[in-house]
Short mmCIF file of C-alpha atoms in Angstrom, two decimals:
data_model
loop_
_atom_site.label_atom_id
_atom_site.label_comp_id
_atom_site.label_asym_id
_atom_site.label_seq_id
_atom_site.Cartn_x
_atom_site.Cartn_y
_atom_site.Cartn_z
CA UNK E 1 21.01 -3.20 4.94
CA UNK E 2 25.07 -3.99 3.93
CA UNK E 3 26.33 -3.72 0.58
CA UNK E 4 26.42 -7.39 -0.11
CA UNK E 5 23.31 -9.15 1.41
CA UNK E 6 20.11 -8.58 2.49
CA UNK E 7 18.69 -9.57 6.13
CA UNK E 8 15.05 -10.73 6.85
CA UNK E 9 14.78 -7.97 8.15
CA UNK E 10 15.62 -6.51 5.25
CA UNK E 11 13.19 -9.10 3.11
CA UNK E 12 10.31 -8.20 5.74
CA UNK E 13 10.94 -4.14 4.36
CA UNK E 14 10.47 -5.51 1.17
CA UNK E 15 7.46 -7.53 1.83
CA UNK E 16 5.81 -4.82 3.83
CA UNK E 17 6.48 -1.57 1.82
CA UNK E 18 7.71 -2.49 -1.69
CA UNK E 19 4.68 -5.74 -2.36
CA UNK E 20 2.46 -4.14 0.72
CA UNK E 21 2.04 -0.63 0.35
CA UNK E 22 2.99 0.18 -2.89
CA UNK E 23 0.86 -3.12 -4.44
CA UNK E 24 -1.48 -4.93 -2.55
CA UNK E 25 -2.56 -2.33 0.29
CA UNK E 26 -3.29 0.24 -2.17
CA UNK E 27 -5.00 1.88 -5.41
CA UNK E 28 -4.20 4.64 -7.10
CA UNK E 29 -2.48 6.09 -4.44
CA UNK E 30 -4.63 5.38 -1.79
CA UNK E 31 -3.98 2.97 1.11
CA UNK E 32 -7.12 0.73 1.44
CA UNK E 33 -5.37 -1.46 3.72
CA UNK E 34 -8.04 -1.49 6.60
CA UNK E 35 -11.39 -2.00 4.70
CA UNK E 36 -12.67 -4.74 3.28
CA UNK E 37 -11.17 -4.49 -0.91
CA UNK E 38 -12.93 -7.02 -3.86
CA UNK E 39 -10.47 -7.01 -6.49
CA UNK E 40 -13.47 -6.94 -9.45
CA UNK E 41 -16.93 -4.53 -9.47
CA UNK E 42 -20.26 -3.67 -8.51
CA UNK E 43 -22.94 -3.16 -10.78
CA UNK E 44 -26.27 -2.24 -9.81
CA UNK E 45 -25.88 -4.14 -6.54
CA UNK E 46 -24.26 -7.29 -8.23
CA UNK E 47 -20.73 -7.81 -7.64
CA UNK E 48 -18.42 -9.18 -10.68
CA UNK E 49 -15.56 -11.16 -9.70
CA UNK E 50 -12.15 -11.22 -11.51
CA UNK E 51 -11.03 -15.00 -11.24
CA UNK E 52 -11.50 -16.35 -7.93
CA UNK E 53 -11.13 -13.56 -5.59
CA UNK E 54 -13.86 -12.44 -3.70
CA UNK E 55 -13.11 -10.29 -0.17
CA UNK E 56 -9.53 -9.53 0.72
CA UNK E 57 -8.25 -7.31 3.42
CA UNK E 58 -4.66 -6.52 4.54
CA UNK E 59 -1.41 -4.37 3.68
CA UNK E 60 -0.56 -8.33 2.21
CA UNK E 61 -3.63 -8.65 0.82
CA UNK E 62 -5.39 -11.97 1.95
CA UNK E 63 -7.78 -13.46 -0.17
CA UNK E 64 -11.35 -14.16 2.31
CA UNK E 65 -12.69 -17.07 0.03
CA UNK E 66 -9.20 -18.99 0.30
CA UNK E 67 -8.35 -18.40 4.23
CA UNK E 68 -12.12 -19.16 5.40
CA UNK E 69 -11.06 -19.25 8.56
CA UNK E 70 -9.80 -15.60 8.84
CA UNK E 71 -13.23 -14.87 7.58
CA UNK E 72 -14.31 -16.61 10.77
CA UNK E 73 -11.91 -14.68 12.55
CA UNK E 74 -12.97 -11.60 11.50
CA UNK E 75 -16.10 -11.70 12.67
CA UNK E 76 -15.17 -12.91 15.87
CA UNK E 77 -13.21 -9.81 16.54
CA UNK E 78 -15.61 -7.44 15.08
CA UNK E 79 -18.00 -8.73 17.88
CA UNK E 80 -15.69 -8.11 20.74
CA UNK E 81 -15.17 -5.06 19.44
CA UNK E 82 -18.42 -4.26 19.26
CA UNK E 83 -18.96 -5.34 22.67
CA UNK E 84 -16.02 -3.40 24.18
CA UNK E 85 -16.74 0.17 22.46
CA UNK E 86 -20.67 -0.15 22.45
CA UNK E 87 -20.95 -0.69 18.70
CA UNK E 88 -23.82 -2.44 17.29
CA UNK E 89 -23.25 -6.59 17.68
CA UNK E 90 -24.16 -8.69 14.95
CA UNK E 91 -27.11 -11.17 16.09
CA UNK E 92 -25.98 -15.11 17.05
CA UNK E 93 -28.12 -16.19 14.52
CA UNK E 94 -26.67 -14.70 11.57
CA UNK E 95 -22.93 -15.04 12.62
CA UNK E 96 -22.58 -18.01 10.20
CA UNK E 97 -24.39 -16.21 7.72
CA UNK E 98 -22.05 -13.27 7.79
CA UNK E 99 -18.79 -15.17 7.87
CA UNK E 100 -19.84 -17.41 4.94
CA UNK E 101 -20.67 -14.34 2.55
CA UNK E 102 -17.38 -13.24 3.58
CA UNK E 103 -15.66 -16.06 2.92
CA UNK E 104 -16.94 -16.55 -0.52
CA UNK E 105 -14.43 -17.31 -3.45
CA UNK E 106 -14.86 -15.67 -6.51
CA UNK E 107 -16.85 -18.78 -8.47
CA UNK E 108 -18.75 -18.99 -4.96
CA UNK E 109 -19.79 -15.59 -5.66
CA UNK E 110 -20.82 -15.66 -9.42
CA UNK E 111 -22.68 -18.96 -8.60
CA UNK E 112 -24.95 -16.94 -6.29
CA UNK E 113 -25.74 -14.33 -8.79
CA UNK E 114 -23.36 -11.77 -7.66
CA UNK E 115 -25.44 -11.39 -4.15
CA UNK E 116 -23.51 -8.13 -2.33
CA UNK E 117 -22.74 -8.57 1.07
CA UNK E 118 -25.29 -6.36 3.21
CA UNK E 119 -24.30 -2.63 3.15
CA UNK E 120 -25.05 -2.23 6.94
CA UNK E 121 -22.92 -5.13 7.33
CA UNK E 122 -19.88 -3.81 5.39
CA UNK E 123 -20.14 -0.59 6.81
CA UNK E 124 -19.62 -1.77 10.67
CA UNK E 125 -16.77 -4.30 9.72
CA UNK E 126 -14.85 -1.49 7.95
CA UNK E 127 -15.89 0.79 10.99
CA UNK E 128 -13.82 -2.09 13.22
CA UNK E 129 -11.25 -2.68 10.62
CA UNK E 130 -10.32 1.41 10.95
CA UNK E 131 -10.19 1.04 14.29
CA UNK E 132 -7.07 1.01 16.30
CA UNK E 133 -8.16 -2.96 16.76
CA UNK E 134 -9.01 -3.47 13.82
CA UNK E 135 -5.63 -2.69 12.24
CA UNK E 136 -4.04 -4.60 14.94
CA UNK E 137 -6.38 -7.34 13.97
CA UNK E 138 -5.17 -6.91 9.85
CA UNK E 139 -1.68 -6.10 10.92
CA UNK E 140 -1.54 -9.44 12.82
CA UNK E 141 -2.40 -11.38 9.44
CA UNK E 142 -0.40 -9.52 7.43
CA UNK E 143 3.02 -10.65 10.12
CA UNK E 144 1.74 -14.11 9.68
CA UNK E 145 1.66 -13.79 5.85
CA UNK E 146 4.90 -12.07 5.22
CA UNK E 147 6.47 -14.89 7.63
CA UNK E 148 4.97 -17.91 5.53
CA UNK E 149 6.52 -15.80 2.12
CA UNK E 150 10.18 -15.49 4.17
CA UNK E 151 10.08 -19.21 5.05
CA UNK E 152 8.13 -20.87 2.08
CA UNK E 153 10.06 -18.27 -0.85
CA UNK E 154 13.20 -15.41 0.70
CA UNK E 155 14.64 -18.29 2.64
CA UNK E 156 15.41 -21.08 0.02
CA UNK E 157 16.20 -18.19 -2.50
CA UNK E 158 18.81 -17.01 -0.58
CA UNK E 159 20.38 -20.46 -1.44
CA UNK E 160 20.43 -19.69 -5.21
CA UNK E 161 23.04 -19.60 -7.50
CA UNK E 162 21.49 -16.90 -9.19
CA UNK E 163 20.84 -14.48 -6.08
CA UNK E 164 24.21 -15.12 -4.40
CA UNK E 165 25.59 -13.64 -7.79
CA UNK E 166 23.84 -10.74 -8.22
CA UNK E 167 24.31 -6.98 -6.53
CA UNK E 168 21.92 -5.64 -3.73
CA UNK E 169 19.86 -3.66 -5.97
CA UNK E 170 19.14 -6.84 -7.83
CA UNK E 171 18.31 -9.41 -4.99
CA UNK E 172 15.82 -6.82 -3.83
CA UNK E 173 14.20 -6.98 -7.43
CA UNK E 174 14.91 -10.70 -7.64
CA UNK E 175 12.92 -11.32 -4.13
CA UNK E 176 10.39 -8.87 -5.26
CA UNK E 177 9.87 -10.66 -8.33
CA UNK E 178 9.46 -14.28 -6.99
CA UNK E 179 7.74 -13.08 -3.89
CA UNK E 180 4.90 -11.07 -5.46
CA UNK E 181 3.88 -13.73 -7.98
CA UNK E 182 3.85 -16.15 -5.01
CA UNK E 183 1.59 -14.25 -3.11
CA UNK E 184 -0.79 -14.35 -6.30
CA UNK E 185 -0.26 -17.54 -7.48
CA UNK E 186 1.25 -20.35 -5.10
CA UNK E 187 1.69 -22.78 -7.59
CA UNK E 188 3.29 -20.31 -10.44
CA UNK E 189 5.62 -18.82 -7.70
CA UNK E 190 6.66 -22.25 -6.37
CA UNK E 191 7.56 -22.80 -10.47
CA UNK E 192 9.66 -19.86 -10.19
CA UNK E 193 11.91 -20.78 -7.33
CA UNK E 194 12.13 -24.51 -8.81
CA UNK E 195 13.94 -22.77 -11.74
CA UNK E 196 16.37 -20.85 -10.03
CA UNK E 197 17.54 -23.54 -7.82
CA UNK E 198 18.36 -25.99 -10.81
CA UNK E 199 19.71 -23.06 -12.24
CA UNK E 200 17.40 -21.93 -15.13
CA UNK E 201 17.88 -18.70 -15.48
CA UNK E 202 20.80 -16.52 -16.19
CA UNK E 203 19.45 -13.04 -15.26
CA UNK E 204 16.17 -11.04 -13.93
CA UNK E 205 15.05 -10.64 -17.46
CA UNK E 206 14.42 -13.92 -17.85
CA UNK E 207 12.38 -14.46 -14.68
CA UNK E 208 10.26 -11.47 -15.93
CA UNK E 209 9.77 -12.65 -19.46
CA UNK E 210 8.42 -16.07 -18.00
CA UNK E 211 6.36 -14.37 -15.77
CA UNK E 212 4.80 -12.46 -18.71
CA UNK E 213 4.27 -15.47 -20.96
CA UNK E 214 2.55 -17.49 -17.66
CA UNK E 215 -0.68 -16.04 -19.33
CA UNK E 216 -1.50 -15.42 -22.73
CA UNK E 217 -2.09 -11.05 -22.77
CA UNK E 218 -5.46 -10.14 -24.59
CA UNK E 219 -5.81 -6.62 -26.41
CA UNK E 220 -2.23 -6.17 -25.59
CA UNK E 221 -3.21 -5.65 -21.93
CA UNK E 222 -0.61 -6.90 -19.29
CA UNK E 223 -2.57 -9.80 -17.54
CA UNK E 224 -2.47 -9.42 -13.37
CA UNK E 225 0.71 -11.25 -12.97
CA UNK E 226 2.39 -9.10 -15.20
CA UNK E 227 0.66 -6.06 -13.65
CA UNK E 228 1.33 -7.18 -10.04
CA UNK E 229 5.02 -7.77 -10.24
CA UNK E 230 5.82 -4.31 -12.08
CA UNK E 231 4.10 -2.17 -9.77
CA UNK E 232 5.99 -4.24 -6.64
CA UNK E 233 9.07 -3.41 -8.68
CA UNK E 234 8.27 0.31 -8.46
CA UNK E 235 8.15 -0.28 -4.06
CA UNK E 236 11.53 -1.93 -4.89
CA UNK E 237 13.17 1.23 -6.37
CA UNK E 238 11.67 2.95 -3.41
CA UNK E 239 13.96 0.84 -1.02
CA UNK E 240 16.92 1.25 -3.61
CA UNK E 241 16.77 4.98 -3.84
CA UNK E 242 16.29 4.74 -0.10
CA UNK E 243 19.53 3.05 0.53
CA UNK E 244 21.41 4.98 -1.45
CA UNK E 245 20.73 8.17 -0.21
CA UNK E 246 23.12 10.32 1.06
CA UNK E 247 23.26 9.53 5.21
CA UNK E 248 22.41 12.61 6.02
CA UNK E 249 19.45 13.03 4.15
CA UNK E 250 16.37 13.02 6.59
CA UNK E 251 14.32 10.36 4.85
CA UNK E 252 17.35 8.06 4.55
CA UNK E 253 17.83 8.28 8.60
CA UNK E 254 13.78 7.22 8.72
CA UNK E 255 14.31 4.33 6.57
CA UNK E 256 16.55 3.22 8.74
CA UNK E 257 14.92 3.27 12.18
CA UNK E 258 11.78 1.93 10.36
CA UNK E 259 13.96 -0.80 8.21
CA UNK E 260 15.47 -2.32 11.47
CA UNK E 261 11.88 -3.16 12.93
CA UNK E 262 9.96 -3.58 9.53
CA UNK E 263 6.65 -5.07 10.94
CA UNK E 264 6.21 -3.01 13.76
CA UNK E 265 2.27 -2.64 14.48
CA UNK E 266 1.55 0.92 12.90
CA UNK E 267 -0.67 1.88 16.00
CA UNK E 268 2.66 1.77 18.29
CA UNK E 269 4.44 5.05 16.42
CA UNK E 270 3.92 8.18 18.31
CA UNK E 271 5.17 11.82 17.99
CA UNK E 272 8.12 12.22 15.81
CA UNK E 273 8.38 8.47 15.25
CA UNK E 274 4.81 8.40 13.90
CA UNK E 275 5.87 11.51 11.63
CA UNK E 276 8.73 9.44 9.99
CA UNK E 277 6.91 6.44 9.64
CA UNK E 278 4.13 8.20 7.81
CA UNK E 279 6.28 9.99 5.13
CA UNK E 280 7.67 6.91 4.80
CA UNK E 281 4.85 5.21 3.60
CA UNK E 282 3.72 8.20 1.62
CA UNK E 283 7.06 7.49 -0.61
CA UNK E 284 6.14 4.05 -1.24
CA UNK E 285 1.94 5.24 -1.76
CA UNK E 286 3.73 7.64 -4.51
CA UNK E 287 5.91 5.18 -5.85
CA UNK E 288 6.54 7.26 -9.04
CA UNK E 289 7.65 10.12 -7.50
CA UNK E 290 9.53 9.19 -4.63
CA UNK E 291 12.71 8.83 -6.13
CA UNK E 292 12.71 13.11 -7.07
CA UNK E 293 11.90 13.59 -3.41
CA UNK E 294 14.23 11.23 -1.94
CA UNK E 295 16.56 13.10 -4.41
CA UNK E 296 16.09 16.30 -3.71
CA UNK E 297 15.98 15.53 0.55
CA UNK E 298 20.13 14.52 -0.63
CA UNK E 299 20.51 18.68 -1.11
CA UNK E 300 20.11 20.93 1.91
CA UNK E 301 17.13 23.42 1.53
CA UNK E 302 18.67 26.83 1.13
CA UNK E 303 16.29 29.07 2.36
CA UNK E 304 15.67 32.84 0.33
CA UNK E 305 17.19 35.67 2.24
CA UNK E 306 13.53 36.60 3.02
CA UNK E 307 12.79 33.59 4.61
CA UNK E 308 15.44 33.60 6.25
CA UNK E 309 14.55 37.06 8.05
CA UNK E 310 11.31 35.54 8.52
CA UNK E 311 12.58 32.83 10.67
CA UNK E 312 13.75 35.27 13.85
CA UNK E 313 10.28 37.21 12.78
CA UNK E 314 7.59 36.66 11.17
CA UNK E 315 6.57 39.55 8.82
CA UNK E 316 3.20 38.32 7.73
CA UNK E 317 0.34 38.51 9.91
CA UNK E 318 -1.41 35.82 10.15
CA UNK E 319 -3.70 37.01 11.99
CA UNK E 320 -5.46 38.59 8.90
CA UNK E 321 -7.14 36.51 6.21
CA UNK E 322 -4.72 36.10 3.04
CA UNK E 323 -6.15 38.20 0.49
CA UNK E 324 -8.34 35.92 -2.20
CA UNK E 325 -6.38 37.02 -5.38
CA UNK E 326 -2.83 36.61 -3.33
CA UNK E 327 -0.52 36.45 -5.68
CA UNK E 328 1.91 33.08 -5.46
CA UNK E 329 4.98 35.07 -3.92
CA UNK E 330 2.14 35.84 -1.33
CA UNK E 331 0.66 32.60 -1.01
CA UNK E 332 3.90 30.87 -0.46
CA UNK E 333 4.95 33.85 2.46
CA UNK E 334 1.79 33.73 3.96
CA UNK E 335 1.73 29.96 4.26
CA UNK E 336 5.91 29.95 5.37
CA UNK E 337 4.73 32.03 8.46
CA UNK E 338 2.01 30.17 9.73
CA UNK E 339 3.84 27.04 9.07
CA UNK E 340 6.28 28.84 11.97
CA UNK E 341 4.01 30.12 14.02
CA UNK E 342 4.18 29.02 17.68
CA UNK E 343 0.09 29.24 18.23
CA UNK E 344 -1.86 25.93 16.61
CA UNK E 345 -5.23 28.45 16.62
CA UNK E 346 -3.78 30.96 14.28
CA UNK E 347 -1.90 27.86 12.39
CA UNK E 348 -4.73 26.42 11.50
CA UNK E 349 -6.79 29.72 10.79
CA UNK E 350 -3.89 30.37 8.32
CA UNK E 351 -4.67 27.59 6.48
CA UNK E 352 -8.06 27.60 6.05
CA UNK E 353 -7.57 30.78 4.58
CA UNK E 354 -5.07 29.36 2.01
CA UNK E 355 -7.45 27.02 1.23
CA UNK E 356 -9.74 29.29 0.64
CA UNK E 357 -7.75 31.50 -1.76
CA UNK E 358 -7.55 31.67 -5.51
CA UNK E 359 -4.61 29.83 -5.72
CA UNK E 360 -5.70 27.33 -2.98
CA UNK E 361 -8.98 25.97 -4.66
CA UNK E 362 -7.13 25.64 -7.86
CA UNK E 363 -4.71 23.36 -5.80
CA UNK E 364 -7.44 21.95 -4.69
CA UNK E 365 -9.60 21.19 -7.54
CA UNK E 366 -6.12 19.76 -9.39
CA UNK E 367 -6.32 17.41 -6.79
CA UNK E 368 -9.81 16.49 -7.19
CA UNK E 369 -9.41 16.03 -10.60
CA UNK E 370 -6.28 13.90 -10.69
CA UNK E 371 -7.87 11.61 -7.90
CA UNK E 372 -10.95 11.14 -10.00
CA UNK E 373 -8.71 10.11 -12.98
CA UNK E 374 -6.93 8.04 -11.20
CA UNK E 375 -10.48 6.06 -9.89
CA UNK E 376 -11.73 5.77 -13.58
CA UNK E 377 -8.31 4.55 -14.56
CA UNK E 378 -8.08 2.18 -11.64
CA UNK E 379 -11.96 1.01 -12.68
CA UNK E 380 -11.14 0.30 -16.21
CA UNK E 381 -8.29 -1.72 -15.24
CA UNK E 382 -10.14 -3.76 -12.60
CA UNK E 383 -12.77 -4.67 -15.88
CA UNK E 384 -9.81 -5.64 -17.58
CA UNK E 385 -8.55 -7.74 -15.75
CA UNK E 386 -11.87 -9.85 -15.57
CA UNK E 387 -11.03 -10.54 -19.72
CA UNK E 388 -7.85 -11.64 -18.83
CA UNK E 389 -7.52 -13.35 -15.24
CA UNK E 390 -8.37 -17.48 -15.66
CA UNK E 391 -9.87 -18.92 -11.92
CA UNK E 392 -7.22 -19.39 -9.78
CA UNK E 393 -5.63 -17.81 -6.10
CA UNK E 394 -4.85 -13.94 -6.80
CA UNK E 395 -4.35 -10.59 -5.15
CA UNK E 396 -4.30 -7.11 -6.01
CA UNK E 397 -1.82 -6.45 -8.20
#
């Protein structure tokens, strides 16, 4: 990525990572990518629909009930699948069956009572879809998708007053911006690029503040629109922070092996290329705090003189449980060594015993705890959004 302009390549980062992961392919800090998502609930076996979505899939999420025929497609692949790894097949008959539940729009659904797709059904197509064909199978859609955004959206906005004017940092915001809402709304993000090529609007801000007013906010709740293109903008500061790290800075160096080949199917890293790609993606997944560690990867670690004997030798064994009531000094020594050791048996021994500490269940528990706030938060929000979303095209936000 130069200093001045940004490549597709550098618009298919964007799409993939900044809208992708950090929007559409996840919730609440979870990637759920490969499964089948429905942006509304499920009450007592009835599913609730917010606007017009019903089953979407994808790190670009793509709506079921308005691409019927990936619905079709998805099926389709599930039974070769099936076939190939000796996985349960779906009967001829109801093949039709299946693919039309799937491929139910949101009003389709409502209109039918909320009828839930069968469990046993649901449970083998996510078995497929976290398969290594099955996310070739969603990766494939999602290429497709991100191409139709470059051509139909990053392509003529490149030819904008407006972007040609502003820095870097800014035509990654202003392509996140249009792009997102796009990818929710056709129509709405088609109004957006109409304005900046007759020259409508001065900055960013006043993209944004459109966007807002698109939908009239109830309860002082942002509407999905609003929602959608704010968290995007938090993948966007990802890439930002990313770029201007220092060049020697570890996660700046993955960024840009991983930038130059954006869409790459996940399934082809391996080894240390795997290992990049991966805390890559955890940056964007933890889009609020990747900036501090992309920060703090700038600095070189500077090891205590302790650790620093430790690394020629170990002097923890870790051959011996860690003590339950270890105190942190301890904890952290104890998990330093095994971290170095040379034999994955005692590594992993190690650190089942750290879990099983006083100070590793807390961690633990912590976690539990902030993961179950963040599903109650990510629930409320989801009924929310059925007050405020009217029936048209839409994606996770």
């Amino acid at each position: 990525m130069n200093s001045k302009d940004l490549s597709n390549s550098d618009f298919q980062a964007i799409a993939y990572f900044a809208i992708g992961v950090t929007s559409e392919g996840s919730i609440g800090n979870r990637e759920v990518a490969y499964k089948l998502s429905f942006t509304g609930t499920e009450k007592e076996g009835r599913m609730i629909p917010v606007g017009n979505s019903g089953f979407s899939l994808g790190m670009i999420q793509t709506d079921l009930g308005q691409h019927k025929d990936v619905a079709k497609d998805l099926v389709r692949a599930y039974q070769d699948w099936a076939v190939k790894n000796e996985e349960v097949s779906f009967p001829k008959e109801q093949e039709d069956k299946i693919i039309r539940e799937l491929g139910r729009t949101g009003k389709e659904i409502k209109s039918q009572g909320g009828k839930s797709l069968d469990r046993n059904v649901k449970f083998q197509i996510n078995k497929f879809l976290a398969s290594s064909d099955g996310i070739t199978f969603i990766h494939n859609h999602d290429i497709k998708q991100i191409k139709k955004l470059e051509q139909n959206i990053f392509n003529p906005l490149k030819e904008t007053n407006l972007y040609k004017q502003v820095s870097v940092e800014d035509k990654i915001k202003l392509a996140t911006v249009n792009v997102k809402v796009y990818n929710q709304n056709e129509f709405l993000g088609s109004k957006i690029l109409t304005g900046l090529q007759h020259n409508r609007y001065k900055n960013i801000q006043e993209i944004t503040e459109m966007v807002d007013g698109f939908i009239k906010n109830k309860n002082n709740k942002p509407d999905y629109l609003e929602s959608g293109y704010k968290h995007a903008l938090k993948g966007a500061n990802v890439i930002t922070e990313l770029i201007k790290a220092n060049p020697s800075n570890p996660l700046f160096q993955a960024w840009e092996k991983i930038s130059e080949n954006p869409l790459a199917n996940p399934n082809s890293f391996t080894g240390s290329q795997r290992e990049d790609y991966l805390e890559i993606k955890h940056l964007f997944l933890n889009s609020d705090k990747a900036g501090k560690i992309i920060r703090e990867h700038n600095m070189q670690p500077q090891l205590s003189p302790k650790q620093e004997k430790s690394l020629e030798k170990s002097e923890v064994d870790i051959t011996r449980p860690l003590a339950k009531n270890a105190s942190i000094e301890e904890y952290n020594d104890y998990a330093f060594a095994a971290l170095l050791s040379d034999d994955d048996d005692k590594m992993h021994a190690a650190l089942d015993s750290l879990l099983t500490s006083d100070i590793g269940r807390s961690t633990q528990q912590e976690a539990a705890a902030l993961y179950e706030r963040q599903e109650r938060e990510e629930i409320a929000r989801l009924e929310q959004m059925q007050h405020d979303a009217p029936v048209m095209r839409m994606t996770r936000s």
